[in-house]
C-alpha cells in the first residue's frame, strides 16, 4: 500500500475514472474533484465499480479559493489536473471558457501548490494538439503550432508548468498526450460516435452515420494505458515533460472501416460525409514519438488501433461501457 493521497481534478471524465482505478489499485487514498460534486454524474466511476471508493469533492479550477481550500483540506501528495473544456470542436464555439478552464485552471493549481509549502507533485494534462500538423513524429523538442483555441490554451498551460518548475522548483510535469480512447469517451467524440453508430446499425437501425472529415490522421491509443504514464511521471526523481503516444498513425477512415468490420458490415454503405461537421481548421495529421517515455519511464502503449476499435465496439454491442 502506498499510503499516498491523490487529488484528481476532472475525476468525472474518461481519464479521471481510469486514473482513479489505477491509483486505488496502488493503494492511494483517492479524492476526486468535480465542479459540482452534488450535481455531477459519476457514471464513469460507477461503470468501473469504484464510485464508493473515491472521495468526491467540489472544486472549480477556475476559482482560486476553491482550489486552495481543497488542497489545504485534503493535503494531497499528488495532484492530477485533468479538468478542462476538452473538446477541440467546442473550443471554437466557446474560446473564452476553454482558455479559462485550461490556462487559468492550471495557474490556480500551481499557485495553490506554491502557497501550500508542501512537496506536492503535479501532473498537468497537456495535449498533442499543441503541435498542430505533424509532418514528422512530434517529440518533446518539437515546436508548438497550435491551431485551435483548445490547443492555444493547452500551450499556455504547458509553459505555466515549465515556468513554475524552473522559477519555484515545483515538481510539476506535463504529459503531452496524443488521442486516447475508450468506451468512457463522451458521446460527442468521433471515436465513440463511430463505435456507437456501428453497434446501432448492426442491431438493425437503418439511419446513416454522419461524419465530418474522415481523411484526418491521428495517433490513437487506449486510455487505461495512458493513465499509467501519468502516474509514472510523478514517481521519477526529477520532474519533466513527456510525449505519450503509440507512435502509429491511422486515418479516421481506417477507424470507421475497422469498426464496421467488427460487426461484419461495409462502412461505405452506412456512412455519410456531412460538411456541417467540418471544423474551421482541423489538423490533418497527428503523429507522436514516445521514445523518451519508453526510455525514462519504461512506458509503452500496450494497445494499438485495432485493439482500441475492437474493445470500443464490443462495449457498445454489450450495451455497456
Ligand atoms: P473529459 O472531457 O472526459 O473530462 C474532463 C473533465 O473536466 C470533466 O469530467 C469535467 O468535470 C471537467 N470540465 C469540463 N469542462 C470544464 C470547464 N469548463 N472548467 C473546468 N472543468 C471542466 O476529458 P478526458 O478525461 O478525455 O481528458 C482529461 C484531460 O486530458 C483533459 O484536460 C483533456 O483536455 C486532456 N487530453 C485528453 C486527450 C484524450 O485523448 N482524451 C488527449 C490529450 C489531452 P466536471 O464536469 O465534473 O467538473
PDB file of C-alpha atoms in Angstrom, residues 44-316:
ATOM      1  CA  UNK A  44     -17.757   6.586 -15.296  1.00  0.00           C
ATOM      2  CA  UNK A  45     -16.704   5.750 -11.730  1.00  0.00           C
ATOM      3  CA  UNK A  46     -19.875   3.651 -11.400  1.00  0.00           C
ATOM      4  CA  UNK A  47     -19.113   1.830 -14.652  1.00  0.00           C
ATOM      5  CA  UNK A  48     -15.687   0.918 -13.272  1.00  0.00           C
ATOM      6  CA  UNK A  49     -17.347  -0.048  -9.945  1.00  0.00           C
ATOM      7  CA  UNK A  50     -15.211   2.310  -7.866  1.00  0.00           C
ATOM      8  CA  UNK A  51     -17.671   5.107  -7.076  1.00  0.00           C
ATOM      9  CA  UNK A  52     -17.811   4.200  -3.369  1.00  0.00           C
ATOM     10  CA  UNK A  53     -14.012   4.110  -3.087  1.00  0.00           C
ATOM     11  CA  UNK A  54     -13.365   7.633  -4.410  1.00  0.00           C
ATOM     12  CA  UNK A  55     -13.981  10.521  -2.027  1.00  0.00           C
ATOM     13  CA  UNK A  56     -15.628  13.192  -4.126  1.00  0.00           C
ATOM     14  CA  UNK A  57     -15.410  16.909  -3.549  1.00  0.00           C
ATOM     15  CA  UNK A  58     -16.380  20.138  -5.350  1.00  0.00           C
ATOM     16  CA  UNK A  59     -13.525  22.096  -6.884  1.00  0.00           C
ATOM     17  CA  UNK A  60     -13.718  24.566  -9.725  1.00  0.00           C
ATOM     18  CA  UNK A  61     -10.181  25.014 -11.008  1.00  0.00           C
ATOM     19  CA  UNK A  62     -11.046  28.460 -12.342  1.00  0.00           C
ATOM     20  CA  UNK A  63     -11.720  29.648  -8.774  1.00  0.00           C
ATOM     21  CA  UNK A  64      -8.501  30.020  -6.778  1.00  0.00           C
ATOM     22  CA  UNK A  65     -10.239  29.949  -3.407  1.00  0.00           C
ATOM     23  CA  UNK A  66     -11.893  26.644  -4.221  1.00  0.00           C
ATOM     24  CA  UNK A  67      -8.585  25.076  -5.297  1.00  0.00           C
ATOM     25  CA  UNK A  68      -6.718  26.446  -2.269  1.00  0.00           C
ATOM     26  CA  UNK A  69      -9.314  25.172   0.178  1.00  0.00           C
ATOM     27  CA  UNK A  70      -9.309  21.683  -1.325  1.00  0.00           C
ATOM     28  CA  UNK A  71      -5.514  21.497  -1.220  1.00  0.00           C
ATOM     29  CA  UNK A  72      -5.471  22.630   2.423  1.00  0.00           C
ATOM     30  CA  UNK A  73      -8.283  20.307   3.476  1.00  0.00           C
ATOM     31  CA  UNK A  74      -7.145  17.164   1.655  1.00  0.00           C
ATOM     32  CA  UNK A  75      -3.373  17.610   1.889  1.00  0.00           C
ATOM     33  CA  UNK A  76      -2.609  15.557  -1.242  1.00  0.00           C
ATOM     34  CA  UNK A  77       0.821  14.180  -2.100  1.00  0.00           C
ATOM     35  CA  UNK A  78      -0.037  14.275  -5.787  1.00  0.00           C
ATOM     36  CA  UNK A  79      -2.472  16.363  -7.820  1.00  0.00           C
ATOM     37  CA  UNK A  80      -3.576  15.296 -11.272  1.00  0.00           C
ATOM     38  CA  UNK A  81      -5.190  18.144 -13.171  1.00  0.00           C
ATOM     39  CA  UNK A  82      -7.393  16.650 -15.858  1.00  0.00           C
ATOM     40  CA  UNK A  83     -10.170  19.261 -15.592  1.00  0.00           C
ATOM     41  CA  UNK A  84     -10.739  21.118 -18.826  1.00  0.00           C
ATOM     42  CA  UNK A  85     -13.200  22.024 -21.504  1.00  0.00           C
ATOM     43  CA  UNK A  86     -11.640  19.197 -23.505  1.00  0.00           C
ATOM     44  CA  UNK A  87     -13.366  19.323 -26.874  1.00  0.00           C
ATOM     45  CA  UNK A  88     -11.378  20.891 -29.724  1.00  0.00           C
ATOM     46  CA  UNK A  89     -14.574  21.397 -31.737  1.00  0.00           C
ATOM     47  CA  UNK A  90     -16.406  23.117 -28.871  1.00  0.00           C
ATOM     48  CA  UNK A  91     -13.386  25.339 -28.231  1.00  0.00           C
ATOM     49  CA  UNK A  92     -14.153  27.191 -31.482  1.00  0.00           C
ATOM     50  CA  UNK A  93     -17.645  27.947 -30.095  1.00  0.00           C
ATOM     51  CA  UNK A  94     -16.521  28.697 -26.523  1.00  0.00           C
ATOM     52  CA  UNK A  95     -12.944  30.008 -26.757  1.00  0.00           C
ATOM     53  CA  UNK A  96     -13.017  32.092 -23.583  1.00  0.00           C
ATOM     54  CA  UNK A  97     -14.454  29.277 -21.455  1.00  0.00           C
ATOM     55  CA  UNK A  98     -11.847  26.922 -22.906  1.00  0.00           C
ATOM     56  CA  UNK A  99      -8.956  29.279 -22.212  1.00  0.00           C
ATOM     57  CA  UNK A 100     -10.179  29.980 -18.691  1.00  0.00           C
ATOM     58  CA  UNK A 101     -10.692  26.353 -17.699  1.00  0.00           C
ATOM     59  CA  UNK A 102      -7.288  25.274 -19.015  1.00  0.00           C
ATOM     60  CA  UNK A 103      -4.886  28.214 -18.656  1.00  0.00           C
ATOM     61  CA  UNK A 104      -6.323  29.874 -15.561  1.00  0.00           C
ATOM     62  CA  UNK A 105      -7.186  26.488 -14.050  1.00  0.00           C
ATOM     63  CA  UNK A 106      -3.588  25.296 -14.347  1.00  0.00           C
ATOM     64  CA  UNK A 107      -2.243  28.564 -12.965  1.00  0.00           C
ATOM     65  CA  UNK A 108      -4.544  28.364  -9.941  1.00  0.00           C
ATOM     66  CA  UNK A 109      -3.345  24.862  -9.109  1.00  0.00           C
ATOM     67  CA  UNK A 110       0.310  25.852  -9.466  1.00  0.00           C
ATOM     68  CA  UNK A 111      -0.261  28.849  -7.177  1.00  0.00           C
ATOM     69  CA  UNK A 112      -2.132  26.735  -4.627  1.00  0.00           C
ATOM     70  CA  UNK A 113       0.769  24.263  -4.522  1.00  0.00           C
ATOM     71  CA  UNK A 114       3.228  27.118  -4.100  1.00  0.00           C
ATOM     72  CA  UNK A 115       1.251  28.516  -1.168  1.00  0.00           C
ATOM     73  CA  UNK A 116       0.858  25.093   0.424  1.00  0.00           C
ATOM     74  CA  UNK A 117       4.604  24.922   1.225  1.00  0.00           C
ATOM     75  CA  UNK A 118       4.452  21.159   0.915  1.00  0.00           C
ATOM     76  CA  UNK A 119       6.170  18.968  -1.682  1.00  0.00           C
ATOM     77  CA  UNK A 120       3.008  18.297  -3.698  1.00  0.00           C
ATOM     78  CA  UNK A 121       3.656  16.777  -7.110  1.00  0.00           C
ATOM     79  CA  UNK A 122       1.550  17.926 -10.074  1.00  0.00           C
ATOM     80  CA  UNK A 123       0.580  16.169 -13.266  1.00  0.00           C
ATOM     81  CA  UNK A 124      -0.837  18.577 -15.826  1.00  0.00           C
ATOM     82  CA  UNK A 125      -2.813  17.251 -18.790  1.00  0.00           C
ATOM     83  CA  UNK A 126      -1.159  18.641 -21.890  1.00  0.00           C
ATOM     84  CA  UNK A 127      -2.175  17.814 -25.429  1.00  0.00           C
ATOM     85  CA  UNK A 128      -0.673  16.798 -28.756  1.00  0.00           C
ATOM     86  CA  UNK A 129      -2.994  19.389 -30.307  1.00  0.00           C
ATOM     87  CA  UNK A 130      -0.279  21.917 -29.332  1.00  0.00           C
ATOM     88  CA  UNK A 131       1.932  20.577 -32.127  1.00  0.00           C
ATOM     89  CA  UNK A 132      -0.551  21.328 -34.887  1.00  0.00           C
ATOM     90  CA  UNK A 133       0.065  19.261 -38.009  1.00  0.00           C
ATOM     91  CA  UNK A 134       2.820  16.704 -37.501  1.00  0.00           C
ATOM     92  CA  UNK A 135       4.743  16.070 -40.718  1.00  0.00           C
ATOM     93  CA  UNK A 136       7.222  14.058 -38.717  1.00  0.00           C
ATOM     94  CA  UNK A 137       6.564  12.356 -35.375  1.00  0.00           C
ATOM     95  CA  UNK A 138       6.460  15.019 -32.653  1.00  0.00           C
ATOM     96  CA  UNK A 139       8.640  14.666 -29.572  1.00  0.00           C
ATOM     97  CA  UNK A 140       9.380  16.876 -26.573  1.00  0.00           C
ATOM     98  CA  UNK A 141      11.599  19.210 -28.645  1.00  0.00           C
ATOM     99  CA  UNK A 142       9.051  19.801 -31.434  1.00  0.00           C
ATOM    100  CA  UNK A 143       7.817  23.424 -31.515  1.00  0.00           C
ATOM    101  CA  UNK A 144       4.173  24.140 -30.780  1.00  0.00           C
ATOM    102  CA  UNK A 145       1.991  25.382 -33.626  1.00  0.00           C
ATOM    103  CA  UNK A 146      -1.497  25.332 -32.052  1.00  0.00           C
ATOM    104  CA  UNK A 147      -4.449  25.604 -34.439  1.00  0.00           C
ATOM    105  CA  UNK A 148      -7.481  25.835 -32.148  1.00  0.00           C
ATOM    106  CA  UNK A 149      -8.474  27.770 -29.023  1.00  0.00           C
ATOM    107  CA  UNK A 150      -8.119  24.471 -27.144  1.00  0.00           C
ATOM    108  CA  UNK A 151      -4.558  23.938 -28.357  1.00  0.00           C
ATOM    109  CA  UNK A 152      -3.633  27.558 -27.571  1.00  0.00           C
ATOM    110  CA  UNK A 153      -4.922  27.118 -24.018  1.00  0.00           C
ATOM    111  CA  UNK A 154      -3.008  23.843 -23.584  1.00  0.00           C
ATOM    112  CA  UNK A 155       0.174  25.501 -24.910  1.00  0.00           C
ATOM    113  CA  UNK A 156      -0.181  28.306 -22.333  1.00  0.00           C
ATOM    114  CA  UNK A 157      -0.711  25.727 -19.563  1.00  0.00           C
ATOM    115  CA  UNK A 158       2.399  23.839 -20.706  1.00  0.00           C
ATOM    116  CA  UNK A 159       4.551  26.956 -20.328  1.00  0.00           C
ATOM    117  CA  UNK A 160       2.984  27.801 -16.968  1.00  0.00           C
ATOM    118  CA  UNK A 161       4.052  24.392 -15.680  1.00  0.00           C
ATOM    119  CA  UNK A 162       7.557  24.749 -17.159  1.00  0.00           C
ATOM    120  CA  UNK A 163       7.878  28.222 -15.664  1.00  0.00           C
ATOM    121  CA  UNK A 164       6.784  27.228 -12.139  1.00  0.00           C
ATOM    122  CA  UNK A 165       9.114  24.238 -12.255  1.00  0.00           C
ATOM    123  CA  UNK A 166      12.040  26.461 -13.210  1.00  0.00           C
ATOM    124  CA  UNK A 167      11.215  29.549 -11.156  1.00  0.00           C
ATOM    125  CA  UNK A 168       9.942  27.927  -7.944  1.00  0.00           C
ATOM    126  CA  UNK A 169      11.328  24.399  -8.136  1.00  0.00           C
ATOM    127  CA  UNK A 170       7.890  22.757  -8.150  1.00  0.00           C
ATOM    128  CA  UNK A 171       7.672  19.094  -9.030  1.00  0.00           C
ATOM    129  CA  UNK A 172       5.314  19.625 -11.944  1.00  0.00           C
ATOM    130  CA  UNK A 173       5.085  17.634 -15.191  1.00  0.00           C
ATOM    131  CA  UNK A 174       3.112  17.980 -18.378  1.00  0.00           C
ATOM    132  CA  UNK A 175       2.089  14.852 -20.209  1.00  0.00           C
ATOM    133  CA  UNK A 176       1.707  15.754 -23.873  1.00  0.00           C
ATOM    134  CA  UNK A 177      -0.781  13.055 -24.678  1.00  0.00           C
ATOM    135  CA  UNK A 178      -1.943  12.066 -28.128  1.00  0.00           C
ATOM    136  CA  UNK A 179      -5.549  10.889 -28.547  1.00  0.00           C
ATOM    137  CA  UNK A 180      -6.559   8.055 -26.288  1.00  0.00           C
ATOM    138  CA  UNK A 181      -9.930   6.415 -26.430  1.00  0.00           C
ATOM    139  CA  UNK A 182     -12.199   4.045 -24.544  1.00  0.00           C
ATOM    140  CA  UNK A 183     -15.888   3.282 -24.058  1.00  0.00           C
ATOM    141  CA  UNK A 184     -15.874   6.068 -21.433  1.00  0.00           C
ATOM    142  CA  UNK A 185     -15.313   8.764 -24.069  1.00  0.00           C
ATOM    143  CA  UNK A 186     -18.258  11.186 -24.081  1.00  0.00           C
ATOM    144  CA  UNK A 187     -20.640  10.666 -26.995  1.00  0.00           C
ATOM    145  CA  UNK A 188     -19.627  13.932 -28.645  1.00  0.00           C
ATOM    146  CA  UNK A 189     -16.213  12.464 -29.575  1.00  0.00           C
ATOM    147  CA  UNK A 190     -15.999  11.000 -33.041  1.00  0.00           C
ATOM    148  CA  UNK A 191     -14.458   7.672 -32.000  1.00  0.00           C
ATOM    149  CA  UNK A 192     -17.276   6.947 -29.536  1.00  0.00           C
ATOM    150  CA  UNK A 193     -19.814   8.175 -32.076  1.00  0.00           C
ATOM    151  CA  UNK A 194     -18.414   5.692 -34.614  1.00  0.00           C
ATOM    152  CA  UNK A 195     -18.394   2.776 -32.144  1.00  0.00           C
ATOM    153  CA  UNK A 196     -21.978   3.568 -31.114  1.00  0.00           C
ATOM    154  CA  UNK A 197     -23.031   4.028 -34.749  1.00  0.00           C
ATOM    155  CA  UNK A 198     -21.573   0.694 -35.864  1.00  0.00           C
ATOM    156  CA  UNK A 199     -23.288  -1.116 -32.973  1.00  0.00           C
ATOM    157  CA  UNK A 200     -26.609   0.647 -33.583  1.00  0.00           C
ATOM    158  CA  UNK A 201     -26.599  -0.199 -37.299  1.00  0.00           C
ATOM    159  CA  UNK A 202     -25.521  -3.791 -36.580  1.00  0.00           C
ATOM    160  CA  UNK A 203     -28.621  -4.101 -34.386  1.00  0.00           C
ATOM    161  CA  UNK A 204     -30.792  -3.182 -37.374  1.00  0.00           C
ATOM    162  CA  UNK A 205     -31.096   0.614 -37.213  1.00  0.00           C
ATOM    163  CA  UNK A 206     -31.243   1.964 -40.782  1.00  0.00           C
ATOM    164  CA  UNK A 207     -30.242   5.567 -40.005  1.00  0.00           C
ATOM    165  CA  UNK A 208     -26.888   6.556 -41.532  1.00  0.00           C
ATOM    166  CA  UNK A 209     -23.846   7.658 -39.531  1.00  0.00           C
ATOM    167  CA  UNK A 210     -22.903  11.276 -40.331  1.00  0.00           C
ATOM    168  CA  UNK A 211     -19.222  12.204 -40.049  1.00  0.00           C
ATOM    169  CA  UNK A 212     -17.024  15.205 -40.916  1.00  0.00           C
ATOM    170  CA  UNK A 213     -13.560  14.820 -42.460  1.00  0.00           C
ATOM    171  CA  UNK A 214     -12.604  11.138 -42.391  1.00  0.00           C
ATOM    172  CA  UNK A 215      -9.283  11.883 -44.081  1.00  0.00           C
ATOM    173  CA  UNK A 216      -7.687  13.180 -40.866  1.00  0.00           C
ATOM    174  CA  UNK A 217      -4.913  11.019 -39.417  1.00  0.00           C
ATOM    175  CA  UNK A 218      -4.299  10.511 -35.721  1.00  0.00           C
ATOM    176  CA  UNK A 219      -2.195   8.538 -33.271  1.00  0.00           C
ATOM    177  CA  UNK A 220      -4.885   6.723 -31.258  1.00  0.00           C
ATOM    178  CA  UNK A 221      -4.175   4.824 -28.055  1.00  0.00           C
ATOM    179  CA  UNK A 222      -6.076   3.113 -25.233  1.00  0.00           C
ATOM    180  CA  UNK A 223      -6.902   5.398 -22.286  1.00  0.00           C
ATOM    181  CA  UNK A 224      -6.091   2.904 -19.473  1.00  0.00           C
ATOM    182  CA  UNK A 225      -2.541   2.593 -20.897  1.00  0.00           C
ATOM    183  CA  UNK A 226      -2.158   6.368 -20.873  1.00  0.00           C
ATOM    184  CA  UNK A 227      -3.108   6.957 -17.231  1.00  0.00           C
ATOM    185  CA  UNK A 228      -0.228   4.650 -16.262  1.00  0.00           C
ATOM    186  CA  UNK A 229       2.123   7.123 -17.927  1.00  0.00           C
ATOM    187  CA  UNK A 230       0.582   9.993 -15.901  1.00  0.00           C
ATOM    188  CA  UNK A 231       1.270   8.186 -12.635  1.00  0.00           C
ATOM    189  CA  UNK A 232       4.739   7.136 -13.717  1.00  0.00           C
ATOM    190  CA  UNK A 233       5.790  10.739 -14.446  1.00  0.00           C
ATOM    191  CA  UNK A 234       5.152  11.647 -10.804  1.00  0.00           C
ATOM    192  CA  UNK A 235       7.263   8.746  -9.489  1.00  0.00           C
ATOM    193  CA  UNK A 236      10.506   9.922 -11.139  1.00  0.00           C
ATOM    194  CA  UNK A 237      13.383  11.526  -9.211  1.00  0.00           C
ATOM    195  CA  UNK A 238      13.033  14.751 -11.234  1.00  0.00           C
ATOM    196  CA  UNK A 239      10.060  16.412 -12.914  1.00  0.00           C
ATOM    197  CA  UNK A 240       9.921  16.507 -16.706  1.00  0.00           C
ATOM    198  CA  UNK A 241       7.537  16.593 -19.662  1.00  0.00           C
ATOM    199  CA  UNK A 242       6.779  13.568 -21.814  1.00  0.00           C
ATOM    200  CA  UNK A 243       5.087  12.837 -25.126  1.00  0.00           C
ATOM    201  CA  UNK A 244       2.749   9.874 -24.761  1.00  0.00           C
ATOM    202  CA  UNK A 245       1.653   8.169 -27.976  1.00  0.00           C
ATOM    203  CA  UNK A 246       1.559   4.815 -29.718  1.00  0.00           C
ATOM    204  CA  UNK A 247       3.934   6.011 -32.469  1.00  0.00           C
ATOM    205  CA  UNK A 248       1.473   4.797 -35.134  1.00  0.00           C
ATOM    206  CA  UNK A 249      -0.761   6.987 -37.266  1.00  0.00           C
ATOM    207  CA  UNK A 250      -4.008   5.943 -38.932  1.00  0.00           C
ATOM    208  CA  UNK A 251      -6.790   7.737 -40.779  1.00  0.00           C
ATOM    209  CA  UNK A 252     -10.279   8.182 -39.394  1.00  0.00           C
ATOM    210  CA  UNK A 253     -11.441   6.221 -42.430  1.00  0.00           C
ATOM    211  CA  UNK A 254      -9.413   3.240 -41.169  1.00  0.00           C
ATOM    212  CA  UNK A 255     -11.048   3.655 -37.758  1.00  0.00           C
ATOM    213  CA  UNK A 256     -14.508   3.631 -39.356  1.00  0.00           C
ATOM    214  CA  UNK A 257     -13.711   0.647 -41.584  1.00  0.00           C
ATOM    215  CA  UNK A 258     -12.391  -1.368 -38.623  1.00  0.00           C
ATOM    216  CA  UNK A 259     -15.435  -0.503 -36.504  1.00  0.00           C
ATOM    217  CA  UNK A 260     -17.923  -1.666 -39.115  1.00  0.00           C
ATOM    218  CA  UNK A 261     -15.802  -4.731 -39.920  1.00  0.00           C
ATOM    219  CA  UNK A 262     -16.076  -5.689 -36.218  1.00  0.00           C
ATOM    220  CA  UNK A 263     -19.829  -6.145 -36.761  1.00  0.00           C
ATOM    221  CA  UNK A 264     -19.484  -7.660 -40.224  1.00  0.00           C
ATOM    222  CA  UNK A 265     -20.575  -4.597 -42.209  1.00  0.00           C
ATOM    223  CA  UNK A 266     -19.081  -2.477 -45.009  1.00  0.00           C
ATOM    224  CA  UNK A 267     -18.821   1.085 -43.711  1.00  0.00           C
ATOM    225  CA  UNK A 268     -19.346   2.612 -47.170  1.00  0.00           C
ATOM    226  CA  UNK A 269     -23.000   1.553 -47.128  1.00  0.00           C
ATOM    227  CA  UNK A 270     -23.704   3.291 -43.815  1.00  0.00           C
ATOM    228  CA  UNK A 271     -21.553   6.423 -43.503  1.00  0.00           C
ATOM    229  CA  UNK A 272     -22.359   9.837 -44.980  1.00  0.00           C
ATOM    230  CA  UNK A 273     -19.993  12.796 -45.117  1.00  0.00           C
ATOM    231  CA  UNK A 274     -21.602  15.918 -43.616  1.00  0.00           C
ATOM    232  CA  UNK A 275     -19.929  19.280 -44.417  1.00  0.00           C
ATOM    233  CA  UNK A 276     -21.705  20.801 -41.386  1.00  0.00           C
ATOM    234  CA  UNK A 277     -19.432  18.698 -39.169  1.00  0.00           C
ATOM    235  CA  UNK A 278     -16.194  20.137 -40.616  1.00  0.00           C
ATOM    236  CA  UNK A 279     -14.180  22.352 -38.235  1.00  0.00           C
ATOM    237  CA  UNK A 280     -12.945  25.881 -39.032  1.00  0.00           C
ATOM    238  CA  UNK A 281      -9.398  24.467 -39.037  1.00  0.00           C
ATOM    239  CA  UNK A 282      -8.614  20.850 -38.437  1.00  0.00           C
ATOM    240  CA  UNK A 283      -5.289  19.078 -38.109  1.00  0.00           C
ATOM    241  CA  UNK A 284      -4.506  16.761 -40.974  1.00  0.00           C
ATOM    242  CA  UNK A 285      -2.056  14.533 -39.134  1.00  0.00           C
ATOM    243  CA  UNK A 286      -1.189  13.740 -35.529  1.00  0.00           C
ATOM    244  CA  UNK A 287       1.934  11.657 -35.084  1.00  0.00           C
ATOM    245  CA  UNK A 288       3.824  11.131 -31.814  1.00  0.00           C
ATOM    246  CA  UNK A 289       7.227   9.795 -30.845  1.00  0.00           C
ATOM    247  CA  UNK A 290       7.095   8.292 -27.334  1.00  0.00           C
ATOM    248  CA  UNK A 291      10.805   7.300 -27.278  1.00  0.00           C
ATOM    249  CA  UNK A 292      11.612   9.423 -24.206  1.00  0.00           C
ATOM    250  CA  UNK A 293       8.712   7.934 -22.241  1.00  0.00           C
ATOM    251  CA  UNK A 294       9.878   4.465 -23.163  1.00  0.00           C
ATOM    252  CA  UNK A 295      13.461   5.195 -22.204  1.00  0.00           C
ATOM    253  CA  UNK A 296      12.857   7.129 -18.950  1.00  0.00           C
ATOM    254  CA  UNK A 297       9.501   5.820 -17.713  1.00  0.00           C
ATOM    255  CA  UNK A 298       9.687   2.364 -19.254  1.00  0.00           C
ATOM    256  CA  UNK A 299       6.267   3.150 -20.729  1.00  0.00           C
ATOM    257  CA  UNK A 300       4.966   1.714 -23.974  1.00  0.00           C
ATOM    258  CA  UNK A 301       1.424   1.645 -25.394  1.00  0.00           C
ATOM    259  CA  UNK A 302       0.126  -1.891 -24.987  1.00  0.00           C
ATOM    260  CA  UNK A 303      -2.833  -1.490 -27.334  1.00  0.00           C
ATOM    261  CA  UNK A 304      -2.895  -0.396 -30.985  1.00  0.00           C
ATOM    262  CA  UNK A 305      -5.708   0.927 -33.138  1.00  0.00           C
ATOM    263  CA  UNK A 306      -7.243  -2.434 -33.989  1.00  0.00           C
ATOM    264  CA  UNK A 307      -7.496  -3.401 -30.279  1.00  0.00           C
ATOM    265  CA  UNK A 308      -8.915   0.011 -29.356  1.00  0.00           C
ATOM    266  CA  UNK A 309     -11.655  -0.159 -32.007  1.00  0.00           C
ATOM    267  CA  UNK A 310     -12.442  -3.746 -31.177  1.00  0.00           C
ATOM    268  CA  UNK A 311     -12.844  -3.038 -27.433  1.00  0.00           C
ATOM    269  CA  UNK A 312     -14.949   0.073 -28.056  1.00  0.00           C
ATOM    270  CA  UNK A 313     -17.349  -1.661 -30.448  1.00  0.00           C
ATOM    271  CA  UNK A 314     -17.585  -4.728 -28.192  1.00  0.00           C
ATOM    272  CA  UNK A 315     -18.573  -2.500 -25.250  1.00  0.00           C
ATOM    273  CA  UNK A 316     -21.319  -0.884 -27.348  1.00  0.00           C
TER     274      UNK A 316
END
